[in-house]
C-alpha cells in the first residue's frame, strides 16, 4: 500500500477510499450487472492504471467489486446469480475451495505464460485439481520482517530470533493476522508450516507470547504499517515488500528481510467462473494481467505492491530494486507456504491467537 511518510494513516485511508470510490463507480448501482466483464477482485485490481489499458485495448468496461478474504468473496458469489461474475482473485491455496463448489472453469494452459512464472509460485498442489488447472498465480510476496534499516542492525534481521531479543524490546509491532504470524513462529522454532498439528500449539503459543512481550503494539494492516512508517516502531512482524515497497519513495530506509529460518509465502491467483457469460474476454483479461505490462502495473498497484509471478514483468530497474527482484530465487528457496489447518485446528489456532492478544 502506498503512504505519505509525514501522515501515512490519512494517506492510506485516502488511497483506499479512492480505490473503493472508483470501484463503486464501475459497478454502477452496486451490484454485478450483465456487462463486458465482471470481476471479483482485491483492491490492487481497482487501480485505473491497471484497468484502463485493458479497457481501451478491448473497447470494454471492467466492472469490479472488491472483497477481503476468500470467505467474503465466496459469500458474494453465493448471493449472486450464475453468470454474474467472470473472473475472481483468490488466495492460491484456496482455489480448491472454489473448485469443490463447482465455481471455476479449467484454464487453457497453452494460452497462458506458465513457462515464464517463477516455478515456486505455480502452486500446483492448490491450483491443479484432478489434473486440471483452475488458477494461475499473478502476484506473491512474503510475511516476514519489515524494518527501518537506520534504526536496527540489518544483520540482526537475518534471524527470526531478533524478534524476541531484549535488544529490540518495545520497538516491535506485530501484524494482527494469525495464520502468517503463527507460520513465522513455527519457522522460529524449527517447524515446517505444512506439518503443524495440535501437538505444536503449546510451543507456538510460547513463541508468540515471547514476541508479544517484545511488542509495542499488535495491529491490523493500517495501524501496524503506520507504526513502522512514522517511527513509532522499528520492526514489523509479518511485514514484507507489500508494506515497505510502497513506502520506499517517501522513506528509503524501510526494507524487509527473508531471514535464514525462512518466511511465509503468500500468493494470489486468478480464476475464471464456469458460468461466465463472456469466457473469451475473461481469458483475455487473465492473459493481460499475466502479460509483462499487466504484471508490472499489478505489482506496483496504488493499493499495495507485491512481486509479479511472471519473471518477464516489465518493471523498471528502480521498481525491481525496491522489490528485491533479483534476489527472489534465494528468497523463494527459504519461503514456506501459509499454514493450511483443517477446520478444527484452525479454530484452535484462532483461540491461541486470541489468548496471545489478551495476554498482559
CSV table of C-alpha atoms in Angstrom, one decimal:
chain,number,residue,atom,x,y,z
A,1,UNK,CA,0.0,0.0,0.0
A,2,UNK,CA,1.2,3.5,-0.7
A,3,UNK,CA,1.6,6.1,2.0
A,4,UNK,CA,3.0,9.5,2.7
A,5,UNK,CA,5.6,9.3,5.4
A,6,UNK,CA,4.5,12.5,7.1
A,7,UNK,CA,0.9,11.4,7.5
A,8,UNK,CA,0.7,7.8,6.4
A,9,UNK,CA,-2.6,7.0,8.1
A,10,UNK,CA,-4.6,9.7,6.3
A,11,UNK,CA,-2.9,8.9,3.0
A,12,UNK,CA,-3.6,5.2,3.4
A,13,UNK,CA,-7.2,5.9,4.0
A,14,UNK,CA,-7.4,8.3,1.2
A,15,UNK,CA,-5.9,5.9,-1.3
A,16,UNK,CA,-8.2,3.1,-0.2
A,17,UNK,CA,-11.2,5.4,-0.3
A,18,UNK,CA,-10.3,6.5,-3.8
A,19,UNK,CA,-9.9,2.9,-4.9
A,20,UNK,CA,-13.2,1.9,-3.4
A,21,UNK,CA,-14.9,5.0,-5.0
A,22,UNK,CA,-13.6,4.0,-8.3
A,23,UNK,CA,-14.9,0.5,-7.8
A,24,UNK,CA,-18.3,1.8,-6.8
A,25,UNK,CA,-18.5,3.9,-9.9
A,26,UNK,CA,-17.6,1.0,-12.0
A,27,UNK,CA,-20.2,-1.3,-10.6
A,28,UNK,CA,-22.8,1.4,-11.0
A,29,UNK,CA,-25.8,0.6,-8.9
A,30,UNK,CA,-23.7,-1.6,-6.6
A,31,UNK,CA,-24.5,-5.0,-8.0
A,32,UNK,CA,-23.0,-7.1,-10.7
A,33,UNK,CA,-24.9,-6.4,-13.9
A,34,UNK,CA,-24.6,-8.1,-17.2
A,35,UNK,CA,-21.7,-6.1,-18.8
A,36,UNK,CA,-18.5,-6.5,-20.7
A,37,UNK,CA,-16.5,-8.1,-17.8
A,38,UNK,CA,-17.5,-8.5,-14.2
A,39,UNK,CA,-14.6,-9.2,-11.8
A,40,UNK,CA,-14.5,-10.0,-8.1
A,41,UNK,CA,-11.2,-8.5,-7.0
A,42,UNK,CA,-8.8,-7.4,-4.3
A,43,UNK,CA,-8.1,-3.7,-4.0
A,44,UNK,CA,-4.9,-3.9,-6.1
A,45,UNK,CA,-7.0,-4.6,-9.2
A,46,UNK,CA,-9.1,-1.4,-8.7
A,47,UNK,CA,-6.2,0.8,-9.8
A,48,UNK,CA,-7.2,2.7,-13.0
A,49,UNK,CA,-3.6,2.4,-14.1
A,50,UNK,CA,-4.1,-1.3,-14.3
A,51,UNK,CA,-7.7,-1.4,-15.7
A,52,UNK,CA,-7.7,1.4,-18.2
A,53,UNK,CA,-5.1,0.0,-20.7
A,54,UNK,CA,-7.1,-3.3,-20.9
A,55,UNK,CA,-10.5,-1.4,-21.3
A,56,UNK,CA,-9.1,0.8,-24.0
A,57,UNK,CA,-7.5,-2.0,-25.9
A,58,UNK,CA,-10.7,-4.1,-25.9
A,59,UNK,CA,-13.2,-1.2,-26.0
A,60,UNK,CA,-15.0,-2.6,-23.0
A,61,UNK,CA,-15.7,-1.7,-19.4
A,62,UNK,CA,-14.4,-3.8,-16.5
A,63,UNK,CA,-16.9,-3.8,-13.6
A,64,UNK,CA,-15.2,-4.6,-10.3
A,65,UNK,CA,-16.3,-5.4,-6.8
A,66,UNK,CA,-13.7,-5.5,-4.0
A,67,UNK,CA,-13.7,-8.0,-1.2
A,68,UNK,CA,-11.2,-9.0,1.5
A,69,UNK,CA,-10.6,-12.7,2.2
A,70,UNK,CA,-11.8,-15.8,0.4
A,71,UNK,CA,-14.7,-16.4,2.7
A,72,UNK,CA,-16.1,-12.9,1.9
A,73,UNK,CA,-15.6,-13.5,-1.9
A,74,UNK,CA,-17.4,-16.8,-1.8
A,75,UNK,CA,-20.2,-15.3,0.1
A,76,UNK,CA,-20.7,-12.7,-2.6
A,77,UNK,CA,-20.8,-15.5,-5.2
A,78,UNK,CA,-23.4,-17.4,-3.2
A,79,UNK,CA,-25.6,-14.3,-3.1
A,80,UNK,CA,-25.2,-13.7,-6.9
A,81,UNK,CA,-26.9,-15.3,-9.9
A,82,UNK,CA,-25.0,-17.8,-12.1
A,83,UNK,CA,-23.2,-15.8,-14.7
A,84,UNK,CA,-23.0,-12.6,-12.7
A,85,UNK,CA,-19.2,-12.9,-12.4
A,86,UNK,CA,-16.5,-13.7,-15.0
A,87,UNK,CA,-13.2,-13.7,-13.1
A,88,UNK,CA,-12.1,-13.8,-9.4
A,89,UNK,CA,-8.9,-13.1,-7.5
A,90,UNK,CA,-8.4,-15.7,-4.8
A,91,UNK,CA,-5.7,-16.9,-2.5
A,92,UNK,CA,-3.8,-19.6,-4.4
A,93,UNK,CA,-4.2,-22.0,-1.5
A,94,UNK,CA,-8.0,-21.5,-1.6
A,95,UNK,CA,-8.5,-22.4,-5.3
A,96,UNK,CA,-9.7,-25.9,-4.3
A,97,UNK,CA,-12.5,-24.4,-2.2
A,98,UNK,CA,-14.0,-22.8,-5.3
A,99,UNK,CA,-13.5,-25.9,-7.3
A,100,UNK,CA,-15.3,-28.0,-4.7
A,101,UNK,CA,-18.2,-25.6,-5.0
A,102,UNK,CA,-18.2,-26.1,-8.8
A,103,UNK,CA,-17.5,-22.5,-9.5
A,104,UNK,CA,-14.4,-22.4,-11.7
A,105,UNK,CA,-13.6,-23.3,-15.3
A,106,UNK,CA,-10.3,-25.1,-16.1
A,107,UNK,CA,-7.8,-22.7,-17.6
A,108,UNK,CA,-6.2,-23.4,-21.0
A,109,UNK,CA,-2.5,-23.8,-20.1
A,110,UNK,CA,-1.3,-23.5,-23.7
A,111,UNK,CA,-2.8,-20.0,-23.8
A,112,UNK,CA,-1.1,-18.7,-20.6
A,113,UNK,CA,2.5,-17.9,-19.9
A,114,UNK,CA,3.2,-20.7,-17.3
A,115,UNK,CA,6.7,-21.2,-18.6
A,116,UNK,CA,7.5,-17.6,-17.6
A,117,UNK,CA,6.3,-17.9,-14.0
A,118,UNK,CA,8.7,-18.4,-11.0
A,119,UNK,CA,8.4,-22.2,-10.6
A,120,UNK,CA,7.9,-21.9,-6.9
A,121,UNK,CA,4.7,-19.9,-7.2
A,122,UNK,CA,2.9,-22.0,-9.7
A,123,UNK,CA,1.3,-23.6,-6.6
A,124,UNK,CA,0.4,-26.8,-8.5
A,125,UNK,CA,-0.8,-28.5,-5.3
A,126,UNK,CA,-3.5,-25.9,-5.0
A,127,UNK,CA,-4.2,-24.6,-8.5
A,128,UNK,CA,-4.5,-28.1,-10.1
A,129,UNK,CA,-7.4,-30.3,-9.0
A,130,UNK,CA,-7.9,-33.7,-10.5
A,131,UNK,CA,-5.4,-33.0,-13.2
A,132,UNK,CA,-7.0,-29.7,-14.3
A,133,UNK,CA,-5.6,-26.2,-13.6
A,134,UNK,CA,-8.2,-23.8,-12.2
A,135,UNK,CA,-6.0,-20.9,-11.1
A,136,UNK,CA,-2.9,-19.1,-12.2
A,137,UNK,CA,-0.7,-17.2,-9.7
A,138,UNK,CA,-0.5,-13.5,-10.6
A,139,UNK,CA,1.3,-11.9,-7.6
A,140,UNK,CA,3.1,-13.1,-4.5
A,141,UNK,CA,5.2,-11.9,-1.6
A,142,UNK,CA,6.2,-12.7,2.0
A,143,UNK,CA,5.0,-12.2,5.5
A,144,UNK,CA,8.4,-11.7,7.1
A,145,UNK,CA,10.3,-8.9,8.9
A,146,UNK,CA,9.8,-5.3,7.8
A,147,UNK,CA,12.2,-2.8,9.4
A,148,UNK,CA,13.9,0.6,9.4
A,149,UNK,CA,17.5,-0.1,8.4
A,150,UNK,CA,18.7,3.1,10.0
A,151,UNK,CA,17.2,2.2,13.4
A,152,UNK,CA,18.2,-1.5,13.6
A,153,UNK,CA,21.2,-3.6,12.6
A,154,UNK,CA,20.2,-5.2,9.3
A,155,UNK,CA,22.4,-8.2,10.2
A,156,UNK,CA,20.1,-8.9,13.1
A,157,UNK,CA,17.1,-9.0,10.7
A,158,UNK,CA,18.6,-12.1,9.1
A,159,UNK,CA,17.3,-14.2,12.0
A,160,UNK,CA,13.8,-14.6,13.5
A,161,UNK,CA,15.5,-14.7,16.9
A,162,UNK,CA,15.8,-10.9,16.7
A,163,UNK,CA,12.0,-10.6,17.2
A,164,UNK,CA,12.3,-11.8,20.8
A,165,UNK,CA,15.6,-10.2,21.6
A,166,UNK,CA,15.8,-7.8,24.5
A,167,UNK,CA,17.8,-5.5,22.1
A,168,UNK,CA,14.5,-4.6,20.4
A,169,UNK,CA,12.1,-4.7,23.2
A,170,UNK,CA,9.4,-2.1,22.8
A,171,UNK,CA,10.4,-1.4,19.2
A,172,UNK,CA,8.3,-4.1,17.5
A,173,UNK,CA,4.8,-4.1,16.0
A,174,UNK,CA,3.0,-7.4,15.1
A,175,UNK,CA,0.6,-7.6,12.2
A,176,UNK,CA,-2.7,-8.9,13.6
A,177,UNK,CA,-3.4,-11.8,11.3
A,178,UNK,CA,-3.0,-15.2,12.9
A,179,UNK,CA,-2.0,-17.5,10.1
A,180,UNK,CA,1.1,-15.8,8.7
A,181,UNK,CA,2.5,-14.8,12.2
A,182,UNK,CA,1.8,-18.3,13.5
A,183,UNK,CA,3.7,-19.5,10.4
A,184,UNK,CA,6.6,-17.2,11.4
A,185,UNK,CA,6.5,-18.5,14.9
A,186,UNK,CA,6.7,-22.1,13.5
A,187,UNK,CA,9.8,-21.2,11.5
A,188,UNK,CA,11.4,-19.6,14.5
A,189,UNK,CA,11.1,-22.9,16.5
A,190,UNK,CA,12.3,-25.0,13.5
A,191,UNK,CA,8.9,-26.4,12.4
A,192,UNK,CA,7.5,-26.6,8.9
A,193,UNK,CA,4.3,-24.6,8.3
A,194,UNK,CA,2.9,-27.6,6.3
A,195,UNK,CA,3.4,-30.0,9.1
A,196,UNK,CA,1.8,-28.2,12.0
A,197,UNK,CA,-0.5,-30.2,14.3
A,198,UNK,CA,-2.3,-29.7,17.6
A,199,UNK,CA,0.8,-31.1,19.3
A,200,UNK,CA,2.8,-28.0,18.3
A,201,UNK,CA,0.4,-25.5,19.7
A,202,UNK,CA,2.0,-25.1,23.2
A,203,UNK,CA,5.4,-24.4,21.7
A,204,UNK,CA,3.8,-22.0,19.1
A,205,UNK,CA,1.9,-20.2,21.9
A,206,UNK,CA,5.1,-19.8,23.9
A,207,UNK,CA,6.9,-18.3,20.9
A,208,UNK,CA,4.0,-15.9,20.2
A,209,UNK,CA,3.9,-14.8,23.8
A,210,UNK,CA,7.7,-14.0,23.6
A,211,UNK,CA,7.0,-11.9,20.5
A,212,UNK,CA,4.1,-10.2,22.2
A,213,UNK,CA,6.2,-9.4,25.3
A,214,UNK,CA,8.7,-7.6,23.0
A,215,UNK,CA,6.0,-5.7,21.0
A,216,UNK,CA,4.7,-2.2,21.5
A,217,UNK,CA,1.6,-3.0,19.6
A,218,UNK,CA,-0.4,-5.6,17.7
A,219,UNK,CA,-2.4,-4.0,14.9
A,220,UNK,CA,-4.2,-4.5,11.6
A,221,UNK,CA,-2.6,-3.5,8.3
A,222,UNK,CA,-3.1,0.3,8.6
A,223,UNK,CA,-2.1,0.6,12.3
A,224,UNK,CA,1.0,-1.7,12.0
A,225,UNK,CA,2.2,-0.2,8.8
A,226,UNK,CA,1.7,3.4,10.1
A,227,UNK,CA,3.7,2.5,13.3
A,228,UNK,CA,6.6,1.4,11.1
A,229,UNK,CA,6.3,4.4,8.7
A,230,UNK,CA,6.2,7.0,11.4
A,231,UNK,CA,9.0,5.6,13.6
A,232,UNK,CA,6.7,4.5,16.4
A,233,UNK,CA,8.3,1.1,16.0
A,234,UNK,CA,11.4,-0.1,14.1
A,235,UNK,CA,10.3,-3.6,13.2
A,236,UNK,CA,7.1,-5.1,11.9
A,237,UNK,CA,6.5,-8.8,12.4
A,238,UNK,CA,4.5,-10.1,9.4
A,239,UNK,CA,5.6,-7.2,7.2
A,240,UNK,CA,7.3,-7.5,3.8
A,241,UNK,CA,7.5,-6.0,0.4
A,242,UNK,CA,3.8,-5.4,0.5
A,243,UNK,CA,4.4,-2.9,3.3
A,244,UNK,CA,7.8,-1.4,2.6
A,245,UNK,CA,7.9,-1.3,-1.2
A,246,UNK,CA,5.0,1.2,-1.5
A,247,UNK,CA,6.7,3.4,1.1
A,248,UNK,CA,10.2,3.3,-0.3
A,249,UNK,CA,9.9,6.5,-2.3
A,250,UNK,CA,9.0,8.5,0.8
A,251,UNK,CA,11.2,6.6,3.2
A,252,UNK,CA,14.0,4.6,1.5
A,253,UNK,CA,15.2,3.5,5.0
A,254,UNK,CA,12.4,0.9,5.1
A,255,UNK,CA,13.3,-2.6,3.9
A,256,UNK,CA,12.4,-6.2,4.5
A,257,UNK,CA,14.4,-9.4,5.0
A,258,UNK,CA,13.9,-13.1,4.4
A,259,UNK,CA,15.7,-14.5,7.5
A,260,UNK,CA,17.7,-17.7,7.3
A,261,UNK,CA,14.9,-19.6,9.1
A,262,UNK,CA,12.6,-18.6,6.2
A,263,UNK,CA,9.4,-16.5,5.7
A,264,UNK,CA,5.8,-17.2,5.0
A,265,UNK,CA,4.8,-17.1,1.3
A,266,UNK,CA,1.5,-15.5,0.2
A,267,UNK,CA,0.2,-15.7,-3.3
A,268,UNK,CA,-2.9,-14.7,-5.1
A,269,UNK,CA,-4.4,-16.3,-8.2
A,270,UNK,CA,-6.9,-15.5,-10.9
A,271,UNK,CA,-9.7,-18.0,-11.7
A,272,UNK,CA,-12.4,-18.0,-14.4
A,273,UNK,CA,-16.0,-18.7,-13.5
A,274,UNK,CA,-17.6,-21.8,-15.1
A,275,UNK,CA,-20.9,-19.8,-15.6
A,276,UNK,CA,-19.2,-16.8,-17.1
A,277,UNK,CA,-21.2,-15.3,-20.0
A,278,UNK,CA,-18.0,-13.9,-21.5
A,279,UNK,CA,-15.3,-16.5,-21.2
A,280,UNK,CA,-13.3,-15.2,-24.2
A,281,UNK,CA,-13.0,-11.8,-22.6
A,282,UNK,CA,-12.4,-13.3,-19.2
A,283,UNK,CA,-9.4,-15.3,-20.7
A,284,UNK,CA,-8.2,-12.1,-22.4
A,285,UNK,CA,-8.2,-10.3,-19.0
A,286,UNK,CA,-6.3,-13.1,-17.4
A,287,UNK,CA,-3.8,-13.0,-20.3
A,288,UNK,CA,-3.4,-9.3,-19.9
A,289,UNK,CA,-2.8,-9.4,-16.1
A,290,UNK,CA,-0.2,-12.1,-16.7
A,291,UNK,CA,1.5,-10.2,-19.6
A,292,UNK,CA,4.7,-8.3,-18.8
A,293,UNK,CA,2.9,-5.0,-18.9
A,294,UNK,CA,0.0,-6.1,-16.8
A,295,UNK,CA,2.3,-7.7,-14.3
A,296,UNK,CA,4.3,-4.5,-13.8
A,297,UNK,CA,1.1,-2.5,-13.3
A,298,UNK,CA,-0.3,-5.1,-10.8
A,299,UNK,CA,3.0,-5.4,-8.9
A,300,UNK,CA,3.1,-1.6,-8.3
A,301,UNK,CA,-0.6,-1.0,-7.8
A,302,UNK,CA,-1.6,2.0,-5.7
A,303,UNK,CA,-3.2,-0.2,-3.1
A,304,UNK,CA,-0.2,-2.4,-2.4
A,305,UNK,CA,2.9,-3.6,-4.1
A,306,UNK,CA,4.0,-7.2,-4.5
A,307,UNK,CA,6.1,-9.5,-6.6
A,308,UNK,CA,4.8,-10.3,-10.1
A,309,UNK,CA,4.7,-14.0,-10.7
A,310,UNK,CA,5.9,-13.5,-14.3
A,311,UNK,CA,9.7,-13.4,-14.4
A,312,UNK,CA,9.4,-11.2,-17.5
A,313,UNK,CA,7.3,-8.4,-15.8
A,314,UNK,CA,8.1,-5.0,-17.4
A,315,UNK,CA,9.3,-3.4,-14.2
A,316,UNK,CA,11.8,-0.5,-14.2
A,317,UNK,CA,15.2,-1.0,-12.7
A,318,UNK,CA,14.2,1.1,-9.7
A,319,UNK,CA,11.0,-1.0,-9.1
A,320,UNK,CA,13.0,-4.2,-9.3
A,321,UNK,CA,15.4,-2.9,-6.8
A,322,UNK,CA,12.7,-2.0,-4.3
A,323,UNK,CA,11.0,-5.4,-4.7
A,324,UNK,CA,14.4,-7.2,-4.5
A,325,UNK,CA,13.5,-8.8,-7.8
A,326,UNK,CA,16.9,-10.3,-8.5
A,327,UNK,CA,17.0,-11.9,-5.0
A,328,UNK,CA,13.8,-13.8,-5.4
A,329,UNK,CA,15.3,-17.3,-6.2
A,330,UNK,CA,17.1,-17.3,-2.9
A,331,UNK,CA,14.1,-15.9,-1.1
A,332,UNK,CA,11.7,-18.5,-2.5
A,333,UNK,CA,14.1,-21.3,-1.6
A,334,UNK,CA,13.7,-20.3,2.1
A,335,UNK,CA,10.0,-19.5,2.0
A,336,UNK,CA,7.2,-21.8,3.2
A,337,UNK,CA,3.5,-21.7,2.4
A,338,UNK,CA,0.8,-20.3,4.7
A,339,UNK,CA,-0.3,-22.9,7.3
A,340,UNK,CA,-3.4,-24.6,6.0
A,341,UNK,CA,-5.1,-26.2,9.0
A,342,UNK,CA,-8.3,-28.2,8.9
A,343,UNK,CA,-11.3,-26.6,10.5
A,344,UNK,CA,-10.7,-28.0,14.0
A,345,UNK,CA,-7.0,-27.0,14.1
A,346,UNK,CA,-7.9,-23.6,12.5
A,347,UNK,CA,-10.3,-22.9,15.4
A,348,UNK,CA,-7.7,-23.9,18.0
A,349,UNK,CA,-5.1,-21.6,16.2
A,350,UNK,CA,-7.6,-18.7,16.3
A,351,UNK,CA,-8.2,-19.3,20.0
A,352,UNK,CA,-4.5,-19.4,20.7
A,353,UNK,CA,-4.1,-16.1,18.8
A,354,UNK,CA,-6.8,-14.5,20.9
A,355,UNK,CA,-5.2,-15.7,24.1
A,356,UNK,CA,-1.9,-14.2,22.9
A,357,UNK,CA,-3.6,-10.9,22.2
A,358,UNK,CA,-5.2,-10.8,25.6
A,359,UNK,CA,-2.0,-11.7,27.4
A,360,UNK,CA,-0.6,-8.9,29.6
